[in-house]
Tab-separated table of C-alpha atoms in Angstrom:
chain	number	residue	atom	x	y	z
A	1	MET	CA	-0.349	-8.787	-11.045
A	2	LEU	CA	1.001	-10.873	-7.993
A	3	PHE	CA	-2.121	-12.774	-7.681
A	4	SER	CA	-2.018	-13.576	-11.614
A	5	ASP	CA	1.515	-15.727	-10.724
A	6	GLU	CA	0.644	-18.912	-10.886
A	7	ASP	CA	2.795	-20.283	-7.764
A	8	VAL	CA	1.335	-17.591	-5.942
A	9	ALA	CA	-2.418	-18.322	-6.474
A	10	ARG	CA	-1.389	-21.958	-6.064
A	11	GLN	CA	-0.132	-21.595	-2.750
A	12	ILE	CA	-2.510	-19.277	-1.329
A	13	ASN	CA	-5.483	-21.390	-2.989
A	14	GLU	CA	-3.981	-24.310	-0.996
A	15	LYS	CA	-3.220	-23.153	2.313
A	16	PHE	CA	-5.602	-20.161	3.188
A	17	GLU	CA	-9.229	-19.094	2.578
A	18	PRO	CA	-8.377	-15.803	0.507
A	19	VAL	CA	-10.789	-12.853	0.464
A	20	TRP	CA	-10.272	-8.994	-0.704
A	21	VAL	CA	-11.478	-6.130	0.462
A	22	SER	CA	-11.674	-2.560	-0.380
A	23	VAL	CA	-11.068	-0.116	2.527
A	24	ARG	CA	-12.019	2.551	0.293
A	25	ASP	CA	-11.600	3.870	-3.403
A	26	VAL	CA	-8.080	4.233	-4.646
A	27	PRO	CA	-7.070	7.916	-5.728
A	28	THR	CA	-6.735	8.428	-9.250
A	29	VAL	CA	-5.338	11.388	-11.287
A	30	THR	CA	-6.729	12.267	-14.782
A	31	ILE	CA	-4.431	14.514	-16.624
A	32	ASP	CA	-5.873	16.168	-19.600
A	33	PHE	CA	-3.472	16.968	-22.581
A	34	GLY	CA	-6.585	17.875	-24.533
A	35	LYS	CA	-7.106	16.716	-28.389
A	36	GLY	CA	-8.387	13.387	-26.173
A	37	HIS	CA	-5.363	12.816	-24.933
A	38	LYS	CA	-5.891	11.706	-21.614
A	39	LEU	CA	-3.393	9.988	-18.779
A	40	THR	CA	-4.952	8.242	-16.031
A	41	ARG	CA	-3.430	6.942	-13.192
A	42	THR	CA	-3.721	5.313	-9.519
A	43	LEU	CA	-2.208	6.823	-6.797
A	44	HIS	CA	-1.107	5.937	-3.433
A	45	GLY	CA	-2.975	2.558	-3.275
A	46	ASN	CA	-1.733	0.882	-0.226
A	47	VAL	CA	-2.300	-2.641	0.427
A	48	ALA	CA	-2.328	-5.257	3.697
A	49	THR	CA	-2.467	-8.945	3.830
A	50	TYR	CA	-3.767	-10.258	7.131
A	51	VAL	CA	-3.806	-13.610	8.294
A	52	LEU	CA	-6.762	-14.517	10.759
A	53	THR	CA	-8.180	-17.501	12.317
A	54	ALA	CA	-11.529	-18.628	12.091
A	55	ASP	CA	-13.406	-16.100	14.493
A	56	GLY	CA	-11.483	-13.307	12.478
A	57	THR	CA	-8.461	-13.135	14.955
A	58	ILE	CA	-5.437	-11.218	13.356
A	59	ILE	CA	-2.504	-13.777	13.216
A	60	ASP	CA	-0.376	-11.187	11.733
A	61	VAL	CA	-0.513	-8.613	8.847
A	62	LEU	CA	2.227	-8.092	5.664
A	63	PRO	CA	2.039	-4.161	5.073
A	64	GLY	CA	2.140	-3.284	1.440
A	65	LEU	CA	3.395	-4.488	-1.623
A	66	TYR	CA	6.064	-7.851	-1.586
A	67	GLU	CA	7.772	-9.490	-4.424
A	68	SER	CA	6.598	-12.943	-4.798
A	69	ALA	CA	8.852	-15.369	-3.531
A	70	GLN	CA	9.028	-13.098	-0.139
A	71	TYR	CA	5.525	-13.063	0.097
A	72	LEU	CA	5.129	-16.611	-0.388
A	73	ALA	CA	7.787	-16.856	2.247
A	74	GLN	CA	6.234	-14.708	4.811
A	75	LEU	CA	2.757	-15.920	4.157
A	76	ASN	CA	4.531	-19.649	5.067
A	77	GLN	CA	5.588	-18.522	8.246
A	78	LEU	CA	2.510	-17.053	8.718
A	79	TRP	CA	0.669	-20.648	8.429
A	80	TRP	CA	2.740	-22.018	11.096
A	81	VAL	CA	2.060	-18.871	13.451
A	82	HIS	CA	-1.975	-19.930	12.973
A	83	HIS	CA	-1.045	-23.704	13.535
A	84	TYR	CA	0.693	-22.985	16.435
A	85	ALA	CA	-1.705	-20.497	18.179
A	86	ALA	CA	-4.442	-22.948	17.931
A	87	ARG	CA	-2.349	-25.277	19.696
A	88	THR	CA	-1.708	-23.492	22.762
A	89	ARG	CA	-3.563	-23.336	26.075
A	90	VAL	CA	-3.938	-18.692	25.846
A	91	PRO	CA	-3.732	-18.307	21.884
A	92	SER	CA	-3.942	-14.628	23.078
A	93	ALA	CA	-1.096	-14.197	25.062
A	94	PHE	CA	0.703	-16.734	22.373
A	95	LEU	CA	0.293	-13.974	19.608
A	96	ALA	CA	1.073	-11.229	22.085
A	97	ASP	CA	4.148	-12.937	23.037
A	98	TYR	CA	5.151	-13.800	19.571
A	99	HIS	CA	4.641	-9.983	17.883
A	100	ASP	CA	6.439	-8.696	21.387
A	101	GLU	CA	9.251	-10.917	20.321
A	102	GLN	CA	9.288	-10.159	16.863
A	103	ALA	CA	9.401	-6.354	17.460
A	104	ARG	CA	12.265	-6.621	19.907
A	105	ALA	CA	14.033	-8.368	17.154
A	106	ILE	CA	13.393	-5.857	14.377
A	107	GLN	CA	14.644	-2.877	16.676
A	108	THR	CA	17.488	-4.711	18.082
A	109	SER	CA	18.961	-6.696	14.765
A	110	GLY	CA	16.632	-5.179	11.961
A	111	LYS	CA	14.939	-8.456	11.182
A	112	ALA	CA	12.787	-10.734	12.674
A	113	LYS	CA	13.016	-14.033	13.682
A	114	VAL	CA	11.750	-17.117	11.219
A	115	VAL	CA	9.086	-18.691	12.408
A	116	LYS	CA	10.319	-22.937	12.515
A	117	PRO	CA	8.343	-25.125	10.823
A	118	PHE	CA	7.346	-28.797	11.983
A	119	ALA	CA	8.200	-27.346	15.644
A	120	ASP	CA	5.748	-29.107	17.654
A	121	MET	CA	6.624	-32.614	15.672
A	122	SER	CA	9.444	-32.827	17.599
A	123	LYS	CA	10.607	-36.384	19.047
A	124	MET	CA	10.531	-34.313	22.628
A	125	SER	CA	7.393	-33.159	23.368
A	126	ILE	CA	7.402	-29.931	24.167
A	127	GLU	CA	5.342	-26.913	25.159
A	128	ILE	CA	4.727	-24.644	22.232
A	129	SER	CA	6.063	-20.929	22.987
A	130	THR	CA	7.718	-18.324	21.130
A	131	LYS	CA	11.160	-19.753	22.332
A	132	THR	CA	10.304	-23.147	20.749
A	133	ILE	CA	9.463	-21.862	17.308
A	134	LEU	CA	11.238	-18.621	16.506
A	135	ARG	CA	14.811	-18.817	15.739
A	136	THR	CA	17.476	-16.276	15.252
A	137	THR	CA	18.794	-15.483	11.524
A	138	GLY	CA	22.209	-14.131	11.274
A	139	SER	CA	21.813	-10.272	11.187
A	140	SER	CA	23.186	-8.574	7.771
A	141	TYR	CA	23.196	-5.301	6.074
A	142	PRO	CA	22.028	-5.097	3.467
A	143	SER	CA	19.203	-8.035	3.643
A	144	GLU	CA	18.837	-10.336	1.636
A	145	VAL	CA	15.981	-8.919	-0.451
A	146	LEU	CA	17.710	-5.792	-1.287
A	147	ARG	CA	21.095	-7.189	-2.448
A	148	VAL	CA	19.020	-9.078	-4.880
A	149	ALA	CA	17.156	-5.479	-5.604
A	150	LYS	CA	21.027	-4.516	-6.290
A	151	SER	CA	21.680	-6.914	-8.673
A	152	ALA	CA	22.002	-6.321	-12.605
A	153	GLU	CA	19.319	-8.423	-13.350
A	154	MET	CA	17.023	-5.923	-11.779
A	155	VAL	CA	15.456	-3.255	-13.685
A	156	ASP	CA	14.023	0.230	-13.061
A	157	ARG	CA	11.013	0.437	-15.661
A	158	PRO	CA	10.112	-3.412	-16.324
A	159	ASP	CA	7.935	-4.280	-19.475
A	160	PHE	CA	4.547	-5.382	-17.675
A	161	SER	CA	3.422	-5.977	-21.316
A	162	LYS	CA	6.056	-9.157	-20.928
A	163	PRO	CA	5.352	-11.994	-18.345
A	164	GLY	CA	7.699	-12.430	-15.492
A	165	GLN	CA	8.802	-9.082	-15.533
A	166	LEU	CA	7.487	-8.043	-11.874
A	167	LYS	CA	10.500	-10.414	-10.778
A	168	HIS	CA	12.954	-8.274	-12.310
A	169	TRP	CA	11.403	-4.869	-11.064
A	170	ARG	CA	14.244	-3.531	-8.353
A	171	LYS	CA	11.342	-1.298	-6.732
A	172	LEU	CA	9.389	-4.123	-5.765
A	173	TYR	CA	12.514	-5.556	-3.965
A	174	GLU	CA	13.034	-2.342	-2.059
A	175	ASP	CA	9.836	-2.047	-1.167
A	176	THR	CA	9.762	-5.815	-0.325
A	177	ASP	CA	12.995	-4.868	2.153
A	178	ILE	CA	11.121	-1.554	3.765
A	179	ASN	CA	7.659	-3.468	4.359
A	180	GLU	CA	9.868	-6.384	6.032
A	181	ASN	CA	12.350	-4.006	8.670
A	182	GLU	CA	10.441	-1.066	8.768
A	183	ARG	CA	6.821	-1.338	8.487
A	184	ARG	CA	6.585	-4.697	10.128
A	185	GLY	CA	8.010	-3.740	13.001
A	186	GLN	CA	5.238	-1.175	13.583
A	187	ILE	CA	2.715	-3.890	13.211
A	188	HIS	CA	4.317	-6.207	15.677
A	189	MET	CA	4.251	-3.025	17.989
A	190	ILE	CA	0.835	-2.635	17.595
A	191	LEU	CA	-0.377	-6.373	17.728
A	192	SER	CA	1.379	-6.982	20.924
A	193	LYS	CA	-0.574	-4.645	22.471
A	194	ARG	CA	-3.809	-6.047	21.262
A	195	PRO	CA	-3.112	-9.588	20.624
A	196	ASN	CA	-7.242	-10.431	19.953
A	197	ALA	CA	-7.368	-7.954	17.296
A	198	LYS	CA	-10.011	-8.029	14.653
A	199	PRO	CA	-8.968	-6.141	11.331
A	200	GLY	CA	-11.582	-3.382	12.274
A	201	ASP	CA	-9.996	-2.792	15.102
A	202	VAL	CA	-6.753	-1.770	13.662
A	203	THR	CA	-7.298	-0.999	9.806
A	204	LYS	CA	-7.333	2.486	10.400
A	205	GLU	CA	-4.575	3.080	12.493
A	206	ILE	CA	-2.150	0.625	10.307
A	207	TYR	CA	-2.908	2.616	7.301
A	208	ARG	CA	-2.364	5.781	8.555
A	209	ASP	CA	0.379	5.279	10.994
A	210	VAL	CA	2.332	2.470	8.967
A	211	LEU	CA	0.889	2.594	5.500
A	212	HIS	CA	1.021	6.793	5.769
A	213	ALA	CA	-2.478	6.513	4.074
A	214	ASP	CA	-5.252	8.126	6.903
A	215	ILE	CA	-8.381	6.839	4.897
A	216	ASP	CA	-10.195	8.902	7.257
A	217	ASP	CA	-9.377	11.968	5.576
A	218	PRO	CA	-10.807	12.208	1.856
A	219	TYR	CA	-7.517	13.953	1.138
A	220	LEU	CA	-5.262	10.973	2.159
A	221	GLY	CA	-3.726	13.297	4.541
A	222	LEU	CA	-2.590	15.549	1.461
A	223	GLN	CA	-5.034	18.501	1.892
A	224	GLU	CA	-2.002	20.771	3.500
A	225	THR	CA	0.115	19.861	0.223
A	226	LEU	CA	-2.604	20.161	-2.387
A	227	PHE	CA	-4.119	23.621	-1.043
A	228	ARG	CA	-1.464	25.106	1.002
A	229	ASP	CA	-0.265	27.639	-1.927
A	230	TYR	CA	-3.394	27.311	-3.696
A	231	PRO	CA	-5.479	30.592	-4.080
A	232	PHE	CA	-8.922	30.196	-5.112
A	233	GLN	CA	-10.517	30.185	-1.490
A	234	GLU	CA	-13.712	29.368	-3.237
A	235	ASP	CA	-12.140	26.117	-4.813
A	236	ARG	CA	-11.165	24.811	-1.399
A	237	PRO	CA	-12.895	22.138	0.327
A	238	VAL	CA	-15.018	22.945	3.478
A	239	SER	CA	-12.607	21.589	6.076
A	240	SER	CA	-9.297	22.355	4.225
A	241	GLY	CA	-8.712	24.909	7.246
A	242	LYS	CA	-8.839	22.472	9.541
A	243	THR	CA	-5.570	20.634	10.826
A	244	SER	CA	-5.803	17.032	9.968
A	245	GLN	CA	-6.729	14.959	12.923
A	246	LYS	CA	-4.366	12.469	12.522
A	247	HIS	CA	-1.703	10.977	14.421
A	248	GLY	CA	-3.839	10.866	17.666
B	1	MET	CA	-13.004	42.886	-6.329
B	2	ALA	CA	-9.937	41.664	-4.520
B	3	ARG	CA	-10.540	37.881	-5.359
B	4	ARG	CA	-10.677	39.178	-9.297
B	5	VAL	CA	-7.136	40.785	-9.053
B	6	VAL	CA	-5.902	37.348	-7.462
B	7	LYS	CA	-7.380	35.468	-10.418
B	8	ASN	CA	-5.532	37.892	-12.597
B	9	ILE	CA	-2.535	37.794	-10.834
B	10	ALA	CA	-2.257	33.769	-10.872
B	11	LEU	CA	-3.434	33.883	-14.880
B	12	LEU	CA	-0.639	36.230	-15.877
B	13	ALA	CA	1.701	34.259	-13.544
B	14	ILE	CA	0.535	31.343	-16.121
B	15	LEU	CA	1.252	33.233	-19.397
B	16	ALA	CA	4.698	34.402	-18.118
B	17	ALA	CA	5.546	31.103	-16.731
B	18	SER	CA	4.172	29.138	-20.125
B	19	ALA	CA	5.732	31.460	-22.398
B	20	ALA	CA	9.219	31.288	-20.591
B	21	GLY	CA	9.092	27.558	-21.125
B	22	MET	CA	8.337	28.381	-24.755
B	23	GLN	CA	11.082	30.700	-24.797
B	24	ALA	CA	13.139	28.337	-23.379
B	25	PHE	CA	12.368	25.408	-25.754
B	26	ALA	CA	12.753	27.546	-28.971
B	27	SER	CA	15.909	28.894	-27.991
B	28	GLU	CA	17.770	25.956	-26.835
B	29	PRO	CA	16.301	23.053	-29.194
B	30	THR	CA	19.533	20.897	-28.375
B	31	ASP	CA	18.637	20.837	-24.744
B	32	ALA	CA	15.012	20.014	-25.137
B	33	PRO	CA	14.545	16.273	-23.767
B	34	ALA	CA	16.490	17.811	-20.280
B	35	LEU	CA	14.324	20.868	-20.393
B	36	ARG	CA	10.759	18.639	-20.781
B	37	SER	CA	12.009	16.299	-18.323
B	38	LYS	CA	12.352	19.688	-15.939
B	39	VAL	CA	9.287	21.357	-16.680
B	40	PHE	CA	7.084	18.049	-16.732
B	41	LYS	CA	8.972	15.626	-15.086
B	42	ILE	CA	7.358	12.120	-15.397
B	43	PRO	CA	6.659	11.338	-11.881
B	44	ASP	CA	7.310	7.856	-10.220
B	45	MET	CA	3.831	6.355	-10.742
B	46	SER	CA	4.795	2.694	-9.332
B	47	LYS	CA	3.641	1.860	-6.106
B	48	SER	CA	7.338	4.171	-1.128
B	49	ARG	CA	9.523	3.334	-3.446
B	50	ILE	CA	6.485	2.247	-4.767
B	51	GLU	CA	3.490	3.190	-2.190
B	52	LEU	CA	4.489	6.490	-1.735
B	53	PRO	CA	5.060	8.380	-5.196
B	54	VAL	CA	1.619	10.990	-4.326
B	55	LYS	CA	3.810	13.921	-2.689
B	56	GLY	CA	6.261	13.596	-5.703
B	57	LEU	CA	3.943	13.827	-8.557
B	58	ILE	CA	1.994	17.039	-6.725
B	59	GLY	CA	5.676	18.318	-6.605
B	60	ASP	CA	6.213	17.914	-10.049
B	61	LEU	CA	2.550	19.192	-11.307
B	62	ARG	CA	3.066	22.471	-9.044
B	63	MET	CA	6.792	22.896	-9.604
B	64	PRO	CA	6.735	24.668	-13.312
B	65	VAL	CA	3.615	26.540	-13.275
B	66	ALA	CA	1.525	26.793	-10.267
B	67	SER	CA	-1.763	26.833	-11.458
B	68	ASP	CA	-1.149	24.042	-14.443
B	69	SER	CA	-2.757	21.149	-12.329
B	70	ARG	CA	-5.449	23.036	-11.771
B	71	ALA	CA	-6.393	24.777	-15.315
B	72	LYS	CA	-5.681	21.398	-17.117
B	73	GLY	CA	-6.252	18.529	-15.285
B	74	ILE	CA	-6.002	16.796	-11.983
B	75	GLU	CA	-9.502	15.884	-11.492
B	76	ILE	CA	-10.284	16.690	-8.020
B	77	SER	CA	-13.940	16.357	-6.635
B	78	LYS	CA	-15.803	18.613	-4.067
B	79	ALA	CA	-15.141	17.092	-0.668
B	80	PRO	CA	-18.675	15.582	1.399
B	81	ALA	CA	-20.466	17.895	3.185
B	82	SER	CA	-19.446	16.504	6.200
B	83	ARG	CA	-17.503	13.490	7.376
B	84	ASN	CA	-18.722	10.582	9.544
B	85	SER	CA	-16.005	8.433	10.678
B	86	ALA	CA	-18.966	6.163	11.871
B	87	ARG	CA	-19.584	5.012	8.337
B	88	SER	CA	-18.160	1.402	7.746
B	89	LEU	CA	-15.040	1.611	5.780
B	90	ASP	CA	-16.781	0.414	2.457
B	91	SER	CA	-19.263	3.449	2.449
B	92	GLN	CA	-16.569	6.415	2.612
B	93	LYS	CA	-16.918	8.497	-0.421
B	94	PRO	CA	-13.747	9.313	-1.977
B	95	ALA	CA	-12.400	12.754	-2.763
B	96	LEU	CA	-10.436	11.631	-5.728
B	97	LYS	CA	-12.592	10.283	-7.996
B	98	PRO	CA	-11.280	7.503	-10.347
B	99	ALA	CA	-12.198	8.151	-14.044
B	100	SER	CA	-13.189	4.718	-15.216
B	101	SER	CA	-13.793	1.529	-13.796
B	102	GLN	CA	-12.663	-1.201	-16.112
B	103	LYS	CA	-13.125	-4.398	-15.000
B	104	VAL	CA	-10.050	-7.283	-14.970
B	105	GLU	CA	-9.917	-10.789	-13.414
B	106	PRO	CA	-8.536	-10.644	-9.886
B	107	GLY	CA	-5.740	-13.014	-10.237
B	108	LYS	CA	-5.681	-16.714	-10.304
B	109	VAL	CA	-7.067	-16.973	-6.663
B	110	ARG	CA	-9.947	-18.180	-6.128
B	111	TRP	CA	-11.347	-15.315	-3.867
B	112	HIS	CA	-13.885	-15.945	-1.576
B	113	LYS	CA	-17.271	-13.336	-2.321
B	114	ALA	CA	-16.992	-12.137	1.279
B	115	ILE	CA	-15.212	-12.077	4.320
B	116	GLN	CA	-17.623	-14.144	6.676
B	117	THR	CA	-17.844	-16.521	3.631
B	118	ALA	CA	-14.083	-17.062	3.893
B	119	MET	CA	-14.224	-17.019	7.607
B	120	ASP	CA	-17.164	-19.792	7.658
B	121	ALA	CA	-14.977	-21.823	5.137
B	122	SER	CA	-11.930	-21.116	7.587
B	123	ALA	CA	-13.854	-23.068	10.195
B	124	GLN	CA	-14.526	-25.882	7.853
B	125	SER	CA	-10.929	-26.333	6.572
B	126	GLY	CA	-8.922	-25.149	9.173
B	127	LYS	CA	-6.969	-23.242	6.830
B	128	PRO	CA	-5.958	-19.356	8.124
B	129	VAL	CA	-8.304	-16.665	6.689
B	130	LEU	CA	-5.978	-14.651	4.507
B	131	LEU	CA	-7.591	-11.118	3.499
B	132	PHE	CA	-6.257	-8.827	1.076
B	133	GLN	CA	-6.672	-5.277	2.093
B	134	MET	CA	-6.580	-2.313	-0.820
B	135	MET	CA	-7.676	0.760	-2.159
B	136	GLY	CA	-9.929	0.244	-4.758
B	137	ARG	CA	-11.056	-3.061	-6.154
B	138	LEU	CA	-8.944	-6.008	-7.149
B	139	ASP	CA	-11.109	-6.169	-10.429
B	140	ASP	CA	-10.756	-2.902	-11.341
B	141	ARG	CA	-7.948	-1.868	-14.045
B	142	PHE	CA	-7.113	1.060	-11.783
B	143	CYS	CA	-6.584	-0.386	-8.377
């Protein structure tokens, strides 16, 4: 639905070379109520948006679902990080500094710094560094996104058959706040240690540790919950007795 | 023999719980909506708040009758006999099979067909690549 938004699509088409990939099939549940009445829903369909250079190096990652205005604002900032990185002498060192700085900002103030646009077009000839492109914003709680989430115009159960209802979905705003102020910090920590990482280097770690969906595990880390009290041994998967191999 | 006994006990538990549930509906009709929501609470199907509904769903299904989900319908396929972590991400077989795969338009974004194509285009245009990673497929209804 996010990519059906005219403004989101237009800005992505203008500023990026977009591509989507599937990391695995999404789990679904079907509940058969009998007499042909079946309910099918997806579960745990986690997503991540990477911004990459032409050689596939990760500039940054937006974890999870965002509401459209914040998604575009963050993508715009990452466009600028990509722009600046290409103009530094050692892009990997610049990216390591950028992620380190943002991880610290989120840890200390609960909020990332904002990437300044046009920082390299100043009248003064300046060397691009995190000091020149990042600016601190006033720390406040709740965040602006969370304030919007609590506003009266938000609804818990939007009617998705009507256009524009996504903009009023409270949970999307709450998730955006968690993504920006919690998950994003984890992403910066991962990438500050691996500034040259390609998506294949960190995807499993991001899904397992940030999005809490271990894509190496056929049961997405839910095997114990699914089978702990289940009495019929013969129905259990072969590896159900083993401890999950995560968080190594 | 022991297995059969366990199965019989479980079956009795299902029947007892089902009967108790029906009695509850029958004896207190005015409370029926509240009871219904407790016995079969409609889970939060939205994707944390949005992204982490799974345990809640399982908890809800397991709560009233331990074996209901098994008997009536969470379709869980057999796990693969062996797992090979060296396989590519796309080739990994899921444990929970999608029930259908109706195709839909993946939004109004002009997506490249493959990541290498997007990277090649990026080298030409100077624009960064936007890689949208997901479970499922953007052009499937259930994604």
